[in-house]
CSV table of C-alpha atoms in Angstrom, one decimal:
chain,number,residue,atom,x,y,z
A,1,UNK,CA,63.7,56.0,70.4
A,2,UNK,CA,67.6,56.9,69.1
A,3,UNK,CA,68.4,59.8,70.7
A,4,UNK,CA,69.5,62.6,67.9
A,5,UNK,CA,72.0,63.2,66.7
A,6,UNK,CA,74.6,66.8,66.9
A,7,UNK,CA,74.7,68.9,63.9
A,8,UNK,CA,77.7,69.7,62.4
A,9,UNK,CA,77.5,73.2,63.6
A,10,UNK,CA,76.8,72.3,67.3
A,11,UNK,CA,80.0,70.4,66.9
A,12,UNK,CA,81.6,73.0,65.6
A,13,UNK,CA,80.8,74.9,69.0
A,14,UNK,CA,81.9,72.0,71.2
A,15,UNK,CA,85.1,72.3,69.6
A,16,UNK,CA,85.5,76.0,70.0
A,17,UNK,CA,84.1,75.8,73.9
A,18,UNK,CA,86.6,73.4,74.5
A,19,UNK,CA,89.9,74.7,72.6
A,20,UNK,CA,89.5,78.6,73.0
A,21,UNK,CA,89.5,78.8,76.8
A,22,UNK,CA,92.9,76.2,76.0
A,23,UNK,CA,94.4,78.6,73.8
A,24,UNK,CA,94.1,81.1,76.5
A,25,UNK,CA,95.3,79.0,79.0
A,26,UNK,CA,98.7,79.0,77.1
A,27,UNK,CA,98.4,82.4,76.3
A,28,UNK,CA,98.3,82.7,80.3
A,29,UNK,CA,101.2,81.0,80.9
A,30,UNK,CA,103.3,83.1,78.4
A,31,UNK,CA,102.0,86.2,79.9
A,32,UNK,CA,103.1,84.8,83.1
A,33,UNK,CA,106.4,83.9,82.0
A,34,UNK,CA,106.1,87.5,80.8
A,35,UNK,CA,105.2,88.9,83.7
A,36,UNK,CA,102.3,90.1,82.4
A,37,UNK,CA,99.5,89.8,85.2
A,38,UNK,CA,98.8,91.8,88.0
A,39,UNK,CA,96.6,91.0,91.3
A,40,UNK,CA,93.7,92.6,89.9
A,41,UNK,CA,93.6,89.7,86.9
A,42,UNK,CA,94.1,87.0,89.9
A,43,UNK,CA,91.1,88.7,91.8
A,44,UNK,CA,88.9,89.2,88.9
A,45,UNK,CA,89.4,85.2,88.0
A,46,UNK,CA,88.9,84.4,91.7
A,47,UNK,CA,85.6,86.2,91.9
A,48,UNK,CA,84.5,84.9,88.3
A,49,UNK,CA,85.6,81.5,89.3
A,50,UNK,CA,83.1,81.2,92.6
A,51,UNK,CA,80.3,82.9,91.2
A,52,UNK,CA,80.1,81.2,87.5
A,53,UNK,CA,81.0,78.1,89.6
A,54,UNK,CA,78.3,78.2,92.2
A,55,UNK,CA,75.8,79.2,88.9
A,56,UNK,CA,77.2,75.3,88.1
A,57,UNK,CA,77.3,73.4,91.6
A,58,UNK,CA,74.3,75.3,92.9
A,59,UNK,CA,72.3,76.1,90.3
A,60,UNK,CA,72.4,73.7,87.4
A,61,UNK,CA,73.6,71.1,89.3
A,62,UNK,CA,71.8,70.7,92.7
A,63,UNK,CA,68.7,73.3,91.7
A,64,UNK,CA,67.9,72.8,88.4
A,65,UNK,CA,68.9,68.9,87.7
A,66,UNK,CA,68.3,67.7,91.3
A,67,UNK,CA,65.7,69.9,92.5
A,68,UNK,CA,67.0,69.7,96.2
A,69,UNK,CA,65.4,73.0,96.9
A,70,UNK,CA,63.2,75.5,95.5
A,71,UNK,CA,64.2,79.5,95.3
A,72,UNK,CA,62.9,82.8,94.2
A,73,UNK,CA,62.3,83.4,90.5
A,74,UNK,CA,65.2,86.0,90.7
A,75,UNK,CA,67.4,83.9,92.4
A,76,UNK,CA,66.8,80.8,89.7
A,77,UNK,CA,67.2,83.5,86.9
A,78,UNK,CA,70.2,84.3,88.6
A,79,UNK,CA,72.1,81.0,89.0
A,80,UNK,CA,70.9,79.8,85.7
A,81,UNK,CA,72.7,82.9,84.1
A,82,UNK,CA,75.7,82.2,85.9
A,83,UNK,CA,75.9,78.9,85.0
A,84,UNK,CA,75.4,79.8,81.4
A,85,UNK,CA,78.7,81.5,81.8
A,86,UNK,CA,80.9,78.4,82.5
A,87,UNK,CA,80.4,77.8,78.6
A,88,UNK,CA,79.4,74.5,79.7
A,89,UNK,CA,76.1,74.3,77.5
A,90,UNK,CA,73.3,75.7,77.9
A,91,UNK,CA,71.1,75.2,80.8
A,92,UNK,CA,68.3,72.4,79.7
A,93,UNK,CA,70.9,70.5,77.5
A,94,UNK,CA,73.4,70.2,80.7
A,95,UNK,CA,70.8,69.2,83.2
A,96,UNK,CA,69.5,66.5,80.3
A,97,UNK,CA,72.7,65.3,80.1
A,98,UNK,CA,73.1,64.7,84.0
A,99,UNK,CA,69.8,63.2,84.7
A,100,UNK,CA,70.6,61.0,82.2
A,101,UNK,CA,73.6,60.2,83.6
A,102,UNK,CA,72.1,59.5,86.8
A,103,UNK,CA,70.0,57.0,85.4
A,104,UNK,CA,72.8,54.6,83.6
A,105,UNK,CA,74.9,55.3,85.9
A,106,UNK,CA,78.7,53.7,84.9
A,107,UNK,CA,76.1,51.2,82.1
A,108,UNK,CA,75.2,51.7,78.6
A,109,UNK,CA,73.7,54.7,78.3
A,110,UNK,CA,75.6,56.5,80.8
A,111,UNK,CA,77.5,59.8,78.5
A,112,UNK,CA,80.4,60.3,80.4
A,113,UNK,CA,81.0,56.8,82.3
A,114,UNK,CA,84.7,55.9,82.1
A,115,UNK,CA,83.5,51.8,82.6
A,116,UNK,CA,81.9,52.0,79.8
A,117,UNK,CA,84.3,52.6,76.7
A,118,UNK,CA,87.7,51.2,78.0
A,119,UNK,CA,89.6,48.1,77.4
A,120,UNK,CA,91.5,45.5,79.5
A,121,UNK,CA,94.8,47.0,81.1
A,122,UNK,CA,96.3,50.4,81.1
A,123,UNK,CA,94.6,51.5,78.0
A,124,UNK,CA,91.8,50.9,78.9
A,125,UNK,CA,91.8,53.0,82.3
A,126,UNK,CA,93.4,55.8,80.1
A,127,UNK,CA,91.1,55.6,77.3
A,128,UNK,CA,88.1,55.0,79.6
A,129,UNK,CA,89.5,58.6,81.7
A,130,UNK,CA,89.8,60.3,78.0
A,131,UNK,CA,85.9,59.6,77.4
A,132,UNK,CA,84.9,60.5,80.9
A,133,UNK,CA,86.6,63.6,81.0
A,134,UNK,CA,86.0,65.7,77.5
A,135,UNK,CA,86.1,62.6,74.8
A,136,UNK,CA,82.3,62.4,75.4
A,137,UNK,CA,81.6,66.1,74.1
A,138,UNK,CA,82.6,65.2,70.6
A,139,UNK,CA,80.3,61.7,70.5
A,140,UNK,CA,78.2,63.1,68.2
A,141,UNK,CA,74.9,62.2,70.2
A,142,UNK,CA,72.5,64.7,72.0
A,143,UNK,CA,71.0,63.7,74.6
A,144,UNK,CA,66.8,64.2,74.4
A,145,UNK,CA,65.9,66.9,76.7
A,146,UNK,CA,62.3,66.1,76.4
A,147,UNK,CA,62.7,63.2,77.9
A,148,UNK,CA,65.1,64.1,80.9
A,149,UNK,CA,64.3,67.5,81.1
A,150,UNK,CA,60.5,68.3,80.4
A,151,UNK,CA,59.8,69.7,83.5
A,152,UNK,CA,62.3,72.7,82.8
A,153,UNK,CA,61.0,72.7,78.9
A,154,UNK,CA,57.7,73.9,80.4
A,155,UNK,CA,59.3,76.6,82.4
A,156,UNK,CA,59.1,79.8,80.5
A,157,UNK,CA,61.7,81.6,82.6
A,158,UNK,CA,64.5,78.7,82.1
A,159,UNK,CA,63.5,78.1,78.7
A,160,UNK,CA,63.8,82.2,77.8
A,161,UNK,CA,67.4,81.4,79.9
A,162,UNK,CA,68.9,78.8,77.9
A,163,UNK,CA,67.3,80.4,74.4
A,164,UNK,CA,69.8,82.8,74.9
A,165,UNK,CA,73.1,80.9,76.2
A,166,UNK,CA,75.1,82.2,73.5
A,167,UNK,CA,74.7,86.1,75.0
A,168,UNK,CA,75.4,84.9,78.6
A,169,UNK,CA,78.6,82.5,76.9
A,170,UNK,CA,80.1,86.4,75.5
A,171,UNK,CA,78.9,88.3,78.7
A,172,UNK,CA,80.8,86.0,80.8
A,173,UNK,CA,84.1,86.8,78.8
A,174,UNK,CA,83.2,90.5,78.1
A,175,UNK,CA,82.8,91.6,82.2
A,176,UNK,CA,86.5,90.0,83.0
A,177,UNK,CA,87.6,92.7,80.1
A,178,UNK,CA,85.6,95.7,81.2
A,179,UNK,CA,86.3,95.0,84.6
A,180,UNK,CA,90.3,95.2,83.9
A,181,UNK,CA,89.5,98.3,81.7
A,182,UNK,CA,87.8,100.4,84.4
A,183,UNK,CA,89.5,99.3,87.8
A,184,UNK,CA,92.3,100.1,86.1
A,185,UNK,CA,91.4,103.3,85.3
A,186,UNK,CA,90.8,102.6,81.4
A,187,UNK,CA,94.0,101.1,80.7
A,188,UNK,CA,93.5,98.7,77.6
A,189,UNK,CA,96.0,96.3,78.3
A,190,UNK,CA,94.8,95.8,81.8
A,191,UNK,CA,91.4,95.3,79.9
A,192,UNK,CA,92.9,92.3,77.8
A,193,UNK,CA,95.1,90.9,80.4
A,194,UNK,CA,91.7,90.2,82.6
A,195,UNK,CA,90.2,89.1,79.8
A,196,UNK,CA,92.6,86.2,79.5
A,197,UNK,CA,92.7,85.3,82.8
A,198,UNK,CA,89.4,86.0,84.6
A,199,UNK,CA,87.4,84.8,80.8
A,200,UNK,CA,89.8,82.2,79.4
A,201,UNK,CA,91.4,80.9,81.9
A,202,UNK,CA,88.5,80.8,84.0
A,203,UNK,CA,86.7,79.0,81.4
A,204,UNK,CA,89.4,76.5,81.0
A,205,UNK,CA,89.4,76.1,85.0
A,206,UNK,CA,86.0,75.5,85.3
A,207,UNK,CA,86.0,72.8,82.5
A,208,UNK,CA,88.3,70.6,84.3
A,209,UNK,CA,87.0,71.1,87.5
A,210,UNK,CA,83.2,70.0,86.6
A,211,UNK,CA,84.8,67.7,83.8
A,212,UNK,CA,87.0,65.9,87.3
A,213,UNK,CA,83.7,65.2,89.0
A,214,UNK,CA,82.8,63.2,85.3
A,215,UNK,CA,86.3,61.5,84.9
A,216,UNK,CA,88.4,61.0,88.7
A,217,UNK,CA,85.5,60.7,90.9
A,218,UNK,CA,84.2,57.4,89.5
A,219,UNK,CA,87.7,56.3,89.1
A,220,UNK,CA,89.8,57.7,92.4
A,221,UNK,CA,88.3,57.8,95.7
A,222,UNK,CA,86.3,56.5,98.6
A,223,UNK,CA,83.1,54.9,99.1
A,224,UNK,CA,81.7,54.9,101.9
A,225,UNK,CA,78.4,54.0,101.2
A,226,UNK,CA,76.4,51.0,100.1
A,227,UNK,CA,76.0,51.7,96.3
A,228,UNK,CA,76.5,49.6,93.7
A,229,UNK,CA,77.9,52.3,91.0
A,230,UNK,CA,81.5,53.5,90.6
A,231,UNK,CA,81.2,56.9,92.2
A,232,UNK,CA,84.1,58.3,94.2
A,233,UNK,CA,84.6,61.1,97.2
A,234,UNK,CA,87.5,62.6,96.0
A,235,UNK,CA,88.7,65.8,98.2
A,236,UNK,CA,90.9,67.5,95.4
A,237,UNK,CA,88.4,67.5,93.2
A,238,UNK,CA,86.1,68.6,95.9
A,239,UNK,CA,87.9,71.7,96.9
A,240,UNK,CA,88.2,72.9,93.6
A,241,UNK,CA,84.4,72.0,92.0
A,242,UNK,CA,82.9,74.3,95.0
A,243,UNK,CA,81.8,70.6,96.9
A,244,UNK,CA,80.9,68.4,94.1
A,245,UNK,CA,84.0,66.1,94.3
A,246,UNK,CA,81.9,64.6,97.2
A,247,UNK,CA,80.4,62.4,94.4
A,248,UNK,CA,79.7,58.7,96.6
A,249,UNK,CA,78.0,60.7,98.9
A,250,UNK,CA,75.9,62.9,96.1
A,251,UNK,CA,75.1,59.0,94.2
A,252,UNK,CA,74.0,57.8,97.3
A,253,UNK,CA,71.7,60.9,98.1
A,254,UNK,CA,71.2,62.1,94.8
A,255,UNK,CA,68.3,64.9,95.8
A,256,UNK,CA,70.0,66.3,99.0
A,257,UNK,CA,71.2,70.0,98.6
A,258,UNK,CA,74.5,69.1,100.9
A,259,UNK,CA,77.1,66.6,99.1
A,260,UNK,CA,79.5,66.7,101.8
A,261,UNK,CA,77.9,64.9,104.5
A,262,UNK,CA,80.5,65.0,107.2
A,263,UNK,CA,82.4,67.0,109.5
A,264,UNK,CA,85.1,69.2,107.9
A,265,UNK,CA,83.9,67.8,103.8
A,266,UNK,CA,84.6,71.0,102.0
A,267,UNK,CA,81.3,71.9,100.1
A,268,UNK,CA,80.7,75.8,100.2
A,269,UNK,CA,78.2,75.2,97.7
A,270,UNK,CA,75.7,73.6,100.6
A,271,UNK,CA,76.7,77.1,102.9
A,272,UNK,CA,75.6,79.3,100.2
A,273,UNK,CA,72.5,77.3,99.7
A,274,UNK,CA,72.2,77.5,103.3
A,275,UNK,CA,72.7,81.4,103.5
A,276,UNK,CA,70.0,81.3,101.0
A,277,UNK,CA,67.5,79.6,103.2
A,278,UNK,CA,68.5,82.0,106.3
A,279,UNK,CA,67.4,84.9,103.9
A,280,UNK,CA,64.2,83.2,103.1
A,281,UNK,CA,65.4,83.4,99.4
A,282,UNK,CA,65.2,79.6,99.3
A,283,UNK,CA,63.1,76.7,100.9
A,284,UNK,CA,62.5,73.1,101.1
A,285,UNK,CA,65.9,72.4,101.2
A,286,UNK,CA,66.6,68.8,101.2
A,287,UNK,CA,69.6,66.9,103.1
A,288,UNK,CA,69.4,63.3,105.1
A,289,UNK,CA,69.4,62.8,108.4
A,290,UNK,CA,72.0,61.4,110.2
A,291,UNK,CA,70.7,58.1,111.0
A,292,UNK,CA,69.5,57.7,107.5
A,293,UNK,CA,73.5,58.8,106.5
A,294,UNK,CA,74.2,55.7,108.9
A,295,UNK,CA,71.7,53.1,107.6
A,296,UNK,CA,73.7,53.7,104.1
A,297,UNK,CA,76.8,52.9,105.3
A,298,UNK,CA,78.6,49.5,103.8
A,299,UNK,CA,78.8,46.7,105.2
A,300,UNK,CA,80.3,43.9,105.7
A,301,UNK,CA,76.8,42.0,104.3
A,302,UNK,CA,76.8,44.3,100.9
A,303,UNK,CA,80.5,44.0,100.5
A,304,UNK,CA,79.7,40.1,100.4
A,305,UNK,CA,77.2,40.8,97.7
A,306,UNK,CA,79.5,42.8,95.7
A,307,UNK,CA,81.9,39.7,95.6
A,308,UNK,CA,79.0,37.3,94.2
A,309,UNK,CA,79.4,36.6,90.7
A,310,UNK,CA,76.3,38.7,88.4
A,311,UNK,CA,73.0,37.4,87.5
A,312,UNK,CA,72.8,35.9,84.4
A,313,UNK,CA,71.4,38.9,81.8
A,314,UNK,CA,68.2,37.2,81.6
A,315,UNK,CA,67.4,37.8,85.1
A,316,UNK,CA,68.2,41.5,85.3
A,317,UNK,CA,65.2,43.2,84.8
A,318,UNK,CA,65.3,46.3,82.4
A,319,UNK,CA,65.4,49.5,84.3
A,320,UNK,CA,63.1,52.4,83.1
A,321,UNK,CA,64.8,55.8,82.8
A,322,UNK,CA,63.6,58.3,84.8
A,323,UNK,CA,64.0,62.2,84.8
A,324,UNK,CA,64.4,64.0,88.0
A,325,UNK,CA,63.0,61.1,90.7
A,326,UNK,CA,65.2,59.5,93.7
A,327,UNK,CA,67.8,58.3,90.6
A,328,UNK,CA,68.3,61.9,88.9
């Protein structure tokens, strides 16, 4: 079954997501040029940067699509609120989206592959970076969420969530504003400032960051581990998605709550989900054991099989897509 289509005004909310929070971005850098922001904007956008971005790495991402732990209903509300303020879509349409990625991984039928819309050469490595990044937003295709995502469909509490993303969307750039407004003692202008910074900017931060793990990590990066996708570790991208730029390792353990699987991998998402656990607020938390990290390593056998030439497409058999199994 075709999976449907966008409507028009759906795109028409893409768009604005994507080019509002730009706007602002160059409205930043005049103010900046200006002089015009103060160290209570930069901590407001640092605070609203880790806590909308944990609601994405920890809660739609590792919680929600991956299931690598299970938490209190107060704590699931939480993170899927949070999320919800990254203007990233709402909850059961992103997790749809990466489950589904997860299943075509860098084939046909993966949304946001960049080995999958290029073309020989340069071009094709820019135009396949251009898809991967933010040209897939504006495809025109929705992703079916009752296939990849029934299981959160039949939650009410999620469901109730993501009904009302477009309240969490303006509540996430409403606090950066009243925040300014009263630390600053009800000074307007200090109202507006943080609501360019800590809501726009923010916004516009965040995009990239999560739209980096898309795009550079299956371009840039190492892989450690005997996979046969295009998924990278990339530690730029990992220090500024929260952990999720440890995307080879995440492929290659797609359930497990910790992405950066060794010594000194910068992934503050696992700690929180950690600190969570240590306050009995979560459980079940998933994460492989060493020797099972081991057994996945490459070598020199599967680099040799990488090098053979493909199977004739008669003799690959037809995989089945799956929603939030071993491959989601």
């Amino acid at each position: 079954m075709a999976n449907p289509g966008t409507s028009s005004l759906e795109r028409r909310i893409t768009v604005t997501a994507v080019v509002l929070p730009f706007v602002g971005f160059l409205a930043a850098l005049w103010l900046l040029w200006g002089g015009a922001v103060t160290g209570l904007d930069l901590g407001i956008m640092a605070v609203m940067y880790i806590l909308v971005g944990f609601g994405v790495t920890i809660g739609f991402h590792r919680l929600f699509t991956h299931r690598s732990f299970e938490a209190k209903p107060w704590l699931r509300a939480l993170l899927a609120v949070l999320g919800s303020m990254s203007i990233q879509g709402a909850v059961i349409h992103w997790v749809a989206d990466h489950r589904k990625h997860h299943t075509f991984t860098d084939e046909e039928g993966d949304p946001h592959s960049p080995h999958t819309h290029g073309a020989p050469g340069w071009r094709g490595v820019v135009k396949g970076l251009w898809h991967s990044h933010m040209g897939w937003l504006f495809d025109g295709e929705r992703t079916s969420a009752s296939r990849f995502a029934p299981d959160l469909k039949k939650d009410p509490l999620i469901r109730k969530i993501d009904s009302l993303f477009p309240v969490w969307a303006l509540l996430g750039l409403a606090i950066p504003f009243l925040l300014g407004f009263a630390l600053s003692g009800g000074d307007l202008i200090a109202g507006v400032t943080a609501f360019v910074w800590a809501g726009l900017v923010r916004v516009f931060l965040l995009h990239h960051a999560t739209w980096s793990v898309n795009s550079i990590c299956h371009m840039y990066g190492e892989q450690p581990f005997a996979i046969k996708d295009q998924s990278r570790n990339n530690w730029m991208v990992a220090f500024v998605s929260l952990g999720e730029g440890w995307h080879h390792s995440h492929h290659a353990f797609p359930t497990s709550a910790r992405h950066g699987l060794q010594r000194l991998q910068f992934d503050p998402s696992f700690a929180l989900i950690s600190g969570f656990e240590r306050m009995g607020w979560a459980w079940n938390v998933k994460s492989p054991k060493p020797e099972q990290v081991e057994a996945k390593r490459r070598t020199d056998a599967f680099e040799q099989e990488l090098a053979e030439p493909p199977a004739p497409v008669a003799e690959v058999e037809t995989r089945e897509p799956v929603g939030a199994g071993d491959r989601a």
